[in-house]
Short mmCIF file of C-alpha atoms (C1' of nucleotides) in Angstrom, two decimals:
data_model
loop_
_atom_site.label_atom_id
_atom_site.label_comp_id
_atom_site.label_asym_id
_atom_site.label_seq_id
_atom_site.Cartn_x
_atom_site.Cartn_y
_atom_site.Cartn_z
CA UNK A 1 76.38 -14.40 55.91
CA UNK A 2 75.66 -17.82 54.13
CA UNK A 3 79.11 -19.81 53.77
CA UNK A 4 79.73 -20.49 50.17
CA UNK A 5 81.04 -23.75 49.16
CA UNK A 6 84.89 -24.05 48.41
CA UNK A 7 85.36 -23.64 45.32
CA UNK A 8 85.89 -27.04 42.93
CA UNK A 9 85.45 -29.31 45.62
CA UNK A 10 82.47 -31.99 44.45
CA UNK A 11 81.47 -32.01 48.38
CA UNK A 12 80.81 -29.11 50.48
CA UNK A 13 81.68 -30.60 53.70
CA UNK A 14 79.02 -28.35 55.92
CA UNK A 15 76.36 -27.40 53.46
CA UNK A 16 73.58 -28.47 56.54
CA UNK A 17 74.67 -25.71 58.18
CA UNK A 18 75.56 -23.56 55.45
CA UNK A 19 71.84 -24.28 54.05
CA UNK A 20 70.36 -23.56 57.33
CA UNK A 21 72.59 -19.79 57.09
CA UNK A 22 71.24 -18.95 53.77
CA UNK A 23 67.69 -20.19 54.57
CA UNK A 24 68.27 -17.69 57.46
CA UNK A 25 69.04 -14.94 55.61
CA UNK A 26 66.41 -15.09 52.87
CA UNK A 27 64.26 -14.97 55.80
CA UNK A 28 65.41 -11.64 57.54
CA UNK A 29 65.62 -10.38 53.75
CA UNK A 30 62.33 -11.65 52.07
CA UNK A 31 60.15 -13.18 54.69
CA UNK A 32 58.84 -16.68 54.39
CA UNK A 33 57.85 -16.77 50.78
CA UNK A 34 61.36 -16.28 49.52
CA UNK A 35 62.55 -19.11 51.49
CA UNK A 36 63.66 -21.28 48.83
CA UNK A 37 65.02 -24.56 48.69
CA UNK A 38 66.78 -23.61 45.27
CA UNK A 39 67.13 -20.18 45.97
CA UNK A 40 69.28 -21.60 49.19
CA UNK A 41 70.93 -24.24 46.91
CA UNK A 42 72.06 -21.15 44.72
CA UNK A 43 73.42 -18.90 48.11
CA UNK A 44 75.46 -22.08 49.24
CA UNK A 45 76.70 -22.86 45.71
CA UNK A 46 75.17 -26.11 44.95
CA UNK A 47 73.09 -27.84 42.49
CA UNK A 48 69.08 -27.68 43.11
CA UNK A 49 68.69 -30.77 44.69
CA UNK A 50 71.58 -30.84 47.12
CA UNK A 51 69.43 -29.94 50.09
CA UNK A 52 67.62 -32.98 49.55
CA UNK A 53 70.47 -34.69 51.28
CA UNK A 54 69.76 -32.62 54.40
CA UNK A 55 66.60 -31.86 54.30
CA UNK A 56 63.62 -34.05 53.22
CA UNK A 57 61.27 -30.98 51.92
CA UNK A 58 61.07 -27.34 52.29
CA UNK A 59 59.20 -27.70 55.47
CA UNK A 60 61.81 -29.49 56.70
CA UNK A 61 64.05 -26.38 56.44
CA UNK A 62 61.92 -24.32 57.52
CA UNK A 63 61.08 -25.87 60.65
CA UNK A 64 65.18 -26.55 61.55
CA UNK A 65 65.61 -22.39 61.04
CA UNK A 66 62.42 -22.22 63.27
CA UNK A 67 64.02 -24.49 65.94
CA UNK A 68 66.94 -22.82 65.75
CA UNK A 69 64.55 -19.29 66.69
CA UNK A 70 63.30 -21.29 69.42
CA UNK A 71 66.81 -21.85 71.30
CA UNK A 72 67.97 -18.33 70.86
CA UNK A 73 64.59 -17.26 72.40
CA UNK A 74 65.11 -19.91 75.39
CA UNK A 75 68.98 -18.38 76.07
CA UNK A 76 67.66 -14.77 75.73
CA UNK A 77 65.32 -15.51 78.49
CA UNK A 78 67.51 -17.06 80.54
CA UNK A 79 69.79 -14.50 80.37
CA UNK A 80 67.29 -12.14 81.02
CA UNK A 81 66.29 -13.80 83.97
CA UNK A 82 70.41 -14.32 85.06
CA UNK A 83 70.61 -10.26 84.47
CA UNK A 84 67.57 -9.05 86.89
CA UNK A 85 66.27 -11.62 89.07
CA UNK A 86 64.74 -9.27 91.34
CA UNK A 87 62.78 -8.54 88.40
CA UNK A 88 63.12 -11.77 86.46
CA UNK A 89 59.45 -11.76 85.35
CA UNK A 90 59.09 -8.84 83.26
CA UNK A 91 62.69 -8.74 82.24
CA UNK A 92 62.00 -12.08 80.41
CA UNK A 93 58.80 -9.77 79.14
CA UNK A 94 60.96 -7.41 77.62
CA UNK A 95 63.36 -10.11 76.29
CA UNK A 96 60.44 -11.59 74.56
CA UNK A 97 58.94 -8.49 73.16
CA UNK A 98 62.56 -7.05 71.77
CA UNK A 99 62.95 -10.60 70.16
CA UNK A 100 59.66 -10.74 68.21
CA UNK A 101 60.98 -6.92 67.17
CA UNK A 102 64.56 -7.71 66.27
CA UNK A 103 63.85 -11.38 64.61
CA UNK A 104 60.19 -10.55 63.24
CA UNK A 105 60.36 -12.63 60.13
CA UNK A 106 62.11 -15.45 62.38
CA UNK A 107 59.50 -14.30 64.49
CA UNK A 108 56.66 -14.92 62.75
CA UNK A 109 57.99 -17.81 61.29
CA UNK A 110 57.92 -19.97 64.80
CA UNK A 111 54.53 -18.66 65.76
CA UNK A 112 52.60 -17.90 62.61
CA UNK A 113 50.75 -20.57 60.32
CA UNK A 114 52.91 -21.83 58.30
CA UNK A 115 54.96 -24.37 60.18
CA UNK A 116 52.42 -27.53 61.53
CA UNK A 117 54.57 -28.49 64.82
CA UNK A 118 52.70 -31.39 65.45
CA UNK A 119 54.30 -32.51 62.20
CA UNK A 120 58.31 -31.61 63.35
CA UNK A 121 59.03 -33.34 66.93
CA UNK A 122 62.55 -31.32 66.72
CA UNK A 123 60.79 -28.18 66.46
CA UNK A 124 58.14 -29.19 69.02
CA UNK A 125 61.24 -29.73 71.79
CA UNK A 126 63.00 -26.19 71.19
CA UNK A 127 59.49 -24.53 71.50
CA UNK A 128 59.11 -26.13 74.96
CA UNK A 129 62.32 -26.01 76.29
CA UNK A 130 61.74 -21.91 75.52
CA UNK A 131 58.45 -21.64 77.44
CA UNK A 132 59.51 -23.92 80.37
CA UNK A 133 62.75 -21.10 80.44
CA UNK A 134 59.56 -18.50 81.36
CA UNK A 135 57.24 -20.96 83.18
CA UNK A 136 60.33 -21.47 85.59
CA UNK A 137 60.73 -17.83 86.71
CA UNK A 138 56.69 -17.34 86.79
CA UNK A 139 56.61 -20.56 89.53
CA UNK A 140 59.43 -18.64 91.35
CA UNK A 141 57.07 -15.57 91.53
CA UNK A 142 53.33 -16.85 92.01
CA UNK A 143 51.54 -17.54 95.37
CA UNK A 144 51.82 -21.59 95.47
CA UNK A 145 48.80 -22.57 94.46
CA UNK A 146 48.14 -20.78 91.65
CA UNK A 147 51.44 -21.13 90.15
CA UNK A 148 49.91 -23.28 87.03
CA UNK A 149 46.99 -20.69 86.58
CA UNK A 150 49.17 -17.27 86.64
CA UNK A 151 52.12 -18.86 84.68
CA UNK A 152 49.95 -19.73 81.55
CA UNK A 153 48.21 -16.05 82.36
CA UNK A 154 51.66 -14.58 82.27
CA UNK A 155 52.97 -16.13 79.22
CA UNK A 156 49.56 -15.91 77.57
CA UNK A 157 50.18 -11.95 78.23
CA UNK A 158 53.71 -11.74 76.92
CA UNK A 159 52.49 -14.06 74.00
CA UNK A 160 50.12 -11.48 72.83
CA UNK A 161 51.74 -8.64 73.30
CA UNK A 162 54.67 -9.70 71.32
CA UNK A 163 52.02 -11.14 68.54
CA UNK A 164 50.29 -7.68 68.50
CA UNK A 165 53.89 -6.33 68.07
CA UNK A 166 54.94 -8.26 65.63
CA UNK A 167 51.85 -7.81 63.09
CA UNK A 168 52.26 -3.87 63.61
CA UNK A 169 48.95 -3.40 65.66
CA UNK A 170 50.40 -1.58 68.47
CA UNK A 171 54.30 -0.57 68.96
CA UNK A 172 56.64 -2.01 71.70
CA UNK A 173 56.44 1.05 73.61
CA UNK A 174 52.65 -0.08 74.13
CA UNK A 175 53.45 -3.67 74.70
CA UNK A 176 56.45 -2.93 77.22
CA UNK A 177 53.98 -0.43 79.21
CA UNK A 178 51.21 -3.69 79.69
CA UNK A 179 53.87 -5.89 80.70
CA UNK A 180 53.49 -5.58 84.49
CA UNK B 1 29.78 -25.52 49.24
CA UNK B 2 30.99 -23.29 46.62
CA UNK B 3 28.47 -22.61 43.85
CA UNK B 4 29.39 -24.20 40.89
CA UNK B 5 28.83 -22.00 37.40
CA UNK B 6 25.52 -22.02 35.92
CA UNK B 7 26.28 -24.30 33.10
CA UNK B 8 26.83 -23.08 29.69
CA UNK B 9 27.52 -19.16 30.11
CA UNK B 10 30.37 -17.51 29.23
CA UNK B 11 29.44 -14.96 32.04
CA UNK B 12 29.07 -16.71 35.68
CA UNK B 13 27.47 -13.93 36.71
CA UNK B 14 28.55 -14.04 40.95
CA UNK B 15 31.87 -15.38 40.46
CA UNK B 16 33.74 -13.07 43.08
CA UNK B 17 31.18 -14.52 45.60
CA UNK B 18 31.63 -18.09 44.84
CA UNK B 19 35.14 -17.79 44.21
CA UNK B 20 35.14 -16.92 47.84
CA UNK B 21 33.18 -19.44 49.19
CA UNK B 22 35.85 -21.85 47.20
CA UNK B 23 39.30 -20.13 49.11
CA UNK B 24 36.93 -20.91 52.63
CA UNK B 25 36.31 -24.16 51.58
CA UNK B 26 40.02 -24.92 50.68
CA UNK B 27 41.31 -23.36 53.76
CA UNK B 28 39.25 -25.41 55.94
CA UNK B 29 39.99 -28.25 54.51
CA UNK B 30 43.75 -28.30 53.98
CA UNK B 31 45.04 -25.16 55.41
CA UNK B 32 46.44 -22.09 53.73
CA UNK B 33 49.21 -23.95 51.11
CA UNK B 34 45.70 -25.56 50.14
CA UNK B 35 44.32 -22.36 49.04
CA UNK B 36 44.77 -22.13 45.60
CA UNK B 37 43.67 -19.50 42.33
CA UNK B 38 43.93 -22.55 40.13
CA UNK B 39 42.17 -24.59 42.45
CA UNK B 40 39.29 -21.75 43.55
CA UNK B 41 38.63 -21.37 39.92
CA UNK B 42 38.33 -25.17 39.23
CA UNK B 43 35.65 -25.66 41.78
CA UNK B 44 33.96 -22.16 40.59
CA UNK B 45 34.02 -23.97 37.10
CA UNK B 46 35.58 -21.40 35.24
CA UNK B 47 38.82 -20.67 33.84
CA UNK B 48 42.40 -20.72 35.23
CA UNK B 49 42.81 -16.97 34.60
CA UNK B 50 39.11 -15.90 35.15
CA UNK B 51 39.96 -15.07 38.76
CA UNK B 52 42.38 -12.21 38.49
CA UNK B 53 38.92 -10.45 36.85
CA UNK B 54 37.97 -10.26 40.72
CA UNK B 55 41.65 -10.22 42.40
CA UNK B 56 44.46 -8.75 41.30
CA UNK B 57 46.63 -11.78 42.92
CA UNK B 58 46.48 -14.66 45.49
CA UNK B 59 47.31 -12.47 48.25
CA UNK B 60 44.79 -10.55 47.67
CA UNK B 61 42.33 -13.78 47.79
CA UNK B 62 42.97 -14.88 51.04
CA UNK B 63 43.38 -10.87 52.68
CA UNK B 64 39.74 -10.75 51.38
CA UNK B 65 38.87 -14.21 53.07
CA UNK B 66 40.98 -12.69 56.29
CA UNK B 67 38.89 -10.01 56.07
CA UNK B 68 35.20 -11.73 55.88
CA UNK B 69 36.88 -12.95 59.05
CA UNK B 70 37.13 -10.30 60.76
CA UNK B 71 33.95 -9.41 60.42
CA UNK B 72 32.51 -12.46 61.56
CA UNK B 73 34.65 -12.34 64.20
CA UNK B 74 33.27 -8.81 64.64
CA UNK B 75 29.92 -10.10 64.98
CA UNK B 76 31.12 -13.14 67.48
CA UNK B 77 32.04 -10.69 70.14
CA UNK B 78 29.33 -8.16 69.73
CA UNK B 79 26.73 -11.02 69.70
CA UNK B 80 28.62 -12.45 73.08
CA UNK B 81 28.68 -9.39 75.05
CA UNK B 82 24.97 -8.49 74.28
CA UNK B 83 23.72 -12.26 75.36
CA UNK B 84 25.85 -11.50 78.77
CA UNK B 85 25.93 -8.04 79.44
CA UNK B 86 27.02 -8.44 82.95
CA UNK B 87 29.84 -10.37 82.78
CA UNK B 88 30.66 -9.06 78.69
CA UNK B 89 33.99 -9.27 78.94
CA UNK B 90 34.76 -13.11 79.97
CA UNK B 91 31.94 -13.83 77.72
CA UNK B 92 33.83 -12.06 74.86
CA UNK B 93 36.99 -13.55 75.55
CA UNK B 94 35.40 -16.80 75.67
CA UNK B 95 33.62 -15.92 72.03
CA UNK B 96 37.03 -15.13 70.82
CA UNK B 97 38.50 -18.06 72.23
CA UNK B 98 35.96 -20.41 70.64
CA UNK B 99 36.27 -18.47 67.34
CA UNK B 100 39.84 -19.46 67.45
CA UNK B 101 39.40 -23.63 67.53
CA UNK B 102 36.29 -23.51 65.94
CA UNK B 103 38.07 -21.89 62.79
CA UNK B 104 41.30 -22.62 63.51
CA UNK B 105 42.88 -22.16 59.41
CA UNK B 106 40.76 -19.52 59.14
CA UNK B 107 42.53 -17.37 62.22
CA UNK B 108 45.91 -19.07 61.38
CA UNK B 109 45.17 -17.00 58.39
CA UNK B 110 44.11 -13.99 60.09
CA UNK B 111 46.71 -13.81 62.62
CA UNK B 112 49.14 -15.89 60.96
CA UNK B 113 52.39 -14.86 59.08
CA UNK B 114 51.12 -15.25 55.93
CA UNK B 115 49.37 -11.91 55.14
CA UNK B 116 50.81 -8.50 55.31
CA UNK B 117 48.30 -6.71 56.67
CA UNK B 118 49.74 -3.57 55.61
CA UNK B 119 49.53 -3.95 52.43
CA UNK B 120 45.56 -4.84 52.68
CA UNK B 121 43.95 -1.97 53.62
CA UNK B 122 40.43 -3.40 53.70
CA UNK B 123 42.04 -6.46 55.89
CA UNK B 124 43.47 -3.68 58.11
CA UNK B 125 39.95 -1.90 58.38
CA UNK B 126 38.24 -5.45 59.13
CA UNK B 127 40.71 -5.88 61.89
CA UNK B 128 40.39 -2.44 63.52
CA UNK B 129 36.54 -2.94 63.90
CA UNK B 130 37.11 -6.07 65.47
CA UNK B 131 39.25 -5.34 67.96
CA UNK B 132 37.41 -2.30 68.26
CA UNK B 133 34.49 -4.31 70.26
CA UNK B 134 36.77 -5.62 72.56
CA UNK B 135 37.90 -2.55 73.72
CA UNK B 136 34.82 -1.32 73.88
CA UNK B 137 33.79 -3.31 76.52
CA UNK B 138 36.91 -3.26 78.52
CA UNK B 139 36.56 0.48 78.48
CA UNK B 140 33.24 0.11 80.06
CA UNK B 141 34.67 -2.21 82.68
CA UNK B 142 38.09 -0.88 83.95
CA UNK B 143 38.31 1.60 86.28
CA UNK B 144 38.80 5.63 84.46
CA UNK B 145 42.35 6.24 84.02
CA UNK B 146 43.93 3.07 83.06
CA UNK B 147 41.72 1.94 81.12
CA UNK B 148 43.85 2.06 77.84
CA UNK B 149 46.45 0.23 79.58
CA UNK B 150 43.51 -2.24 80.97
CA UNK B 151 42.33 -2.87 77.36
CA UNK B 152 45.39 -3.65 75.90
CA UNK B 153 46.15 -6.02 78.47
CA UNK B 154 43.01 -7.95 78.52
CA UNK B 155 43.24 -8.18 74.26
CA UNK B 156 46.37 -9.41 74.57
CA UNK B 157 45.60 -11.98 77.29
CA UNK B 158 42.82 -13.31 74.99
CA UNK B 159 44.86 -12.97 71.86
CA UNK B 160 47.77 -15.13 73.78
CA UNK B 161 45.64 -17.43 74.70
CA UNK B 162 43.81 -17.57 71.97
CA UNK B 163 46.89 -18.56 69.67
CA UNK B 164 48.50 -20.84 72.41
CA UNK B 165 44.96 -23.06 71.56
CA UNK B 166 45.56 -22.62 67.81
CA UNK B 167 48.93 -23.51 68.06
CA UNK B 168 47.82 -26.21 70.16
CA UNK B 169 50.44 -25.72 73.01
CA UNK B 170 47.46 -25.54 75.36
CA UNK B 171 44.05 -27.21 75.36
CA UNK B 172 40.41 -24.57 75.19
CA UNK B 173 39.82 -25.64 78.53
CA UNK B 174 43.23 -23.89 79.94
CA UNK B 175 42.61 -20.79 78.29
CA UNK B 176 38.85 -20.62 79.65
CA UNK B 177 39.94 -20.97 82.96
CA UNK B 178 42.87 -18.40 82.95
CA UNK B 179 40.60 -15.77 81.40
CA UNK B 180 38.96 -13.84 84.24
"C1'" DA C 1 15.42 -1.21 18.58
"C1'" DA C 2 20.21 -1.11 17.21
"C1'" DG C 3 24.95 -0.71 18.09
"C1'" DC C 4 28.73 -0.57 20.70
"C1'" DG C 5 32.04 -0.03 25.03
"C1'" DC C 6 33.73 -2.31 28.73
"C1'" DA C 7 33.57 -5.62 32.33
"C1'" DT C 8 34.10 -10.33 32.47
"C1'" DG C 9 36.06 -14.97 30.72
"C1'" DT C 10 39.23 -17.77 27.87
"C1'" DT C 11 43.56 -19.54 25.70
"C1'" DG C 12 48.22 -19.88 25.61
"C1'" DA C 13 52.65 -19.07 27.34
"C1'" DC C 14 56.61 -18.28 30.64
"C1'" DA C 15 59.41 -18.64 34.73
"C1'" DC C 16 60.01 -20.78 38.78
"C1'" DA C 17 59.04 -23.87 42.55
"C1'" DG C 18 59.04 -28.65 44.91
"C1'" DC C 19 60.12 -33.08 44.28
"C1'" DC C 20 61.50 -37.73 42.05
"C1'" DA C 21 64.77 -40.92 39.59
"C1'" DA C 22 69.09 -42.07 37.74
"C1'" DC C 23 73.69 -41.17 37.75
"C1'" DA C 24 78.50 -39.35 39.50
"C1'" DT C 25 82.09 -38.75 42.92
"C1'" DA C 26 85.02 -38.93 46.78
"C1'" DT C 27 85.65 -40.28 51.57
"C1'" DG C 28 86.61 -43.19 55.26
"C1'" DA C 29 86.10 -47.95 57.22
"C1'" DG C 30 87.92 -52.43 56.60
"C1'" DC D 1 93.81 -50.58 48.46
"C1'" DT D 2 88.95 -51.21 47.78
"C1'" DC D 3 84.59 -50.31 47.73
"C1'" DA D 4 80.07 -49.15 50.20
"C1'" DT D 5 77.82 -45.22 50.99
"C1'" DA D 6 76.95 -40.50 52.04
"C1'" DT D 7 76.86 -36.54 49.45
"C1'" DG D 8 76.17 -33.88 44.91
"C1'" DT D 9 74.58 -33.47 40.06
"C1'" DT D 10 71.62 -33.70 35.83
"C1'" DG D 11 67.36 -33.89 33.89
"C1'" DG D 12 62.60 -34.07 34.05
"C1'" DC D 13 57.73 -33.85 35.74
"C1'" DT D 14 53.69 -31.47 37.58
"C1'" DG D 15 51.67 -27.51 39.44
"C1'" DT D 16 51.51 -22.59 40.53
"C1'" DG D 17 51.26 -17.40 39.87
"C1'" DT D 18 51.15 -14.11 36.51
"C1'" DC D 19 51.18 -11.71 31.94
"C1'" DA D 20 49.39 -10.85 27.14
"C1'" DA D 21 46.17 -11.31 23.54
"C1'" DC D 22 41.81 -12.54 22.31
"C1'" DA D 23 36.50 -13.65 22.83
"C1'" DT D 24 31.90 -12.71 24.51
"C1'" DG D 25 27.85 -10.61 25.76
"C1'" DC D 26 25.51 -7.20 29.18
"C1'" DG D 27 23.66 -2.82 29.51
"C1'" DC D 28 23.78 1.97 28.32
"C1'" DT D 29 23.25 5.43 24.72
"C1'" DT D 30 20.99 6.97 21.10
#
DNA sequence: AAGCGCATGTTGACACAGCCAACATATGAG
DNA sequence: CTCATATGTTGGCTGTGTCAACATGCGCTT
């Protein structure tokens, strides 16, 4: 899906986002390993050190295709929550589980090891504005005063199931049965 | 703390061992990327090739370091719900939690992205047994019937929580006091 | 005790990655 | 129209994983 560059012209004129597509793609296709900074330079049509203008380091990439992850999971829930909000909790659930299932590699690239987010302050902000997208609904559900207490329970739930999911140990029939 | 070679033979004699020790050693210290064949077999004081004698790639390096995880993970939860046998379950979770900042590359690397687990079988085995304990208490603790559905629940509570403190999104003391 | 097979190590090489420095180009602000 | 500057390019460096060919010596067989 990775816009190439038109053809002859010395500047691409969007090769950020055009990088971010192919770095996108080689992650649905390969995982994280064959996310390349070359191998993206080479998908968008540009010399090897063209992302260097857009990207400081391969981390770098990585984390903007991880932020990226982390919006699409925050409108997912919301919509979720828009679709069913007599049963906004464990709709968001579901959202969450079918998204760690239908992005894993995207998936596991936001939550696994690779990415420090300490280290990426863009990153950091998508991942928050996600969970506050499920801490909202959990506050509109919980008795008062233990709002604080049973919203980190209930993403802490949802969180694992969806990491069980996603490394194969059970199957999202398992983890949608356990949501409520 | 990596056994260096015994000086002057050709043969090292425990080099699988040590080379292990070396991957812990480098994952504690700087993290998976730090983990290294090159690196392992430089601080094992042999040559650059001499580790491929003991694993067939670096994969399979750090699936065997996951894997000596595991089982001291294993042990971690076993040891925590015989010292509390009344209460084995918070006391498990709270081993698990523990394991989880106390090691925190070293579960990055178990739970992160970075391993296929699939494609480890030994890693996969590892895992089983340690989850196994969990459910072993949780089967002893829920009431008949849903206890399947009990278990899976309460492992992924602690697994949520327990990479929400890795991750650092929350702090240990959070995920303490939303266990039980 | 001698000899030898095979596991274990070594040397050397290759492709490919990230990243740096120096240079080229064209675009848009003045 | 000019030119500063953002954007691309070329070339090169170090380091990594992995393969192939070769060396060594431990331990079993006889």
């Amino acid at each position: 899906m990775s816009t190439p560059a038109p053809a002859g012209s010395y500047h691409h004129g969007d090769l950020r986002r055009t990088l971010l597509a192919a770095a996108r793609d080689l992650l649905e296709t390969g995982g994280v390993e064959a996310v390349t900074l070359r191998e993206a330079a080479r998908l968008a049509g540009v010399s090897h050190n063209a992302p260097y203008r857009h990207f400081p380091s391969r981390d770098a990439l990585l984390a903007a295709v991880a932020a990226e992850g982390f919006e699409a999971l925050r409108r997912t829930l919301d919509a979720a929550a828009a679709a069913e909000p007599t049963a906004a909790l464990t709709a968001q659930g579901r959202a969450y589980l079918r998204f760690a299932v239908g992005h894993r590699p995207l998936f596991r690239l936001m939550f696994g090891a690779v990415l420090e987010s300490a280290a990426h302050p863009d990153l950091a902000a998508a991942a928050g504005l996600a969970f506050a997208a499920l801490r909202q609904v959990v506050a509109g559900a919980a008795p008062e005063r233990a709002v604080e207490r049973e919203a980190l329970r209930a993403w802490a739930l949802v969180h694992g199931l969806a990491h069980l999911v996603a490394d194969r140990r059970i199957t999202l029939e398992q983890a949608e049965a356990s949501l409520a």
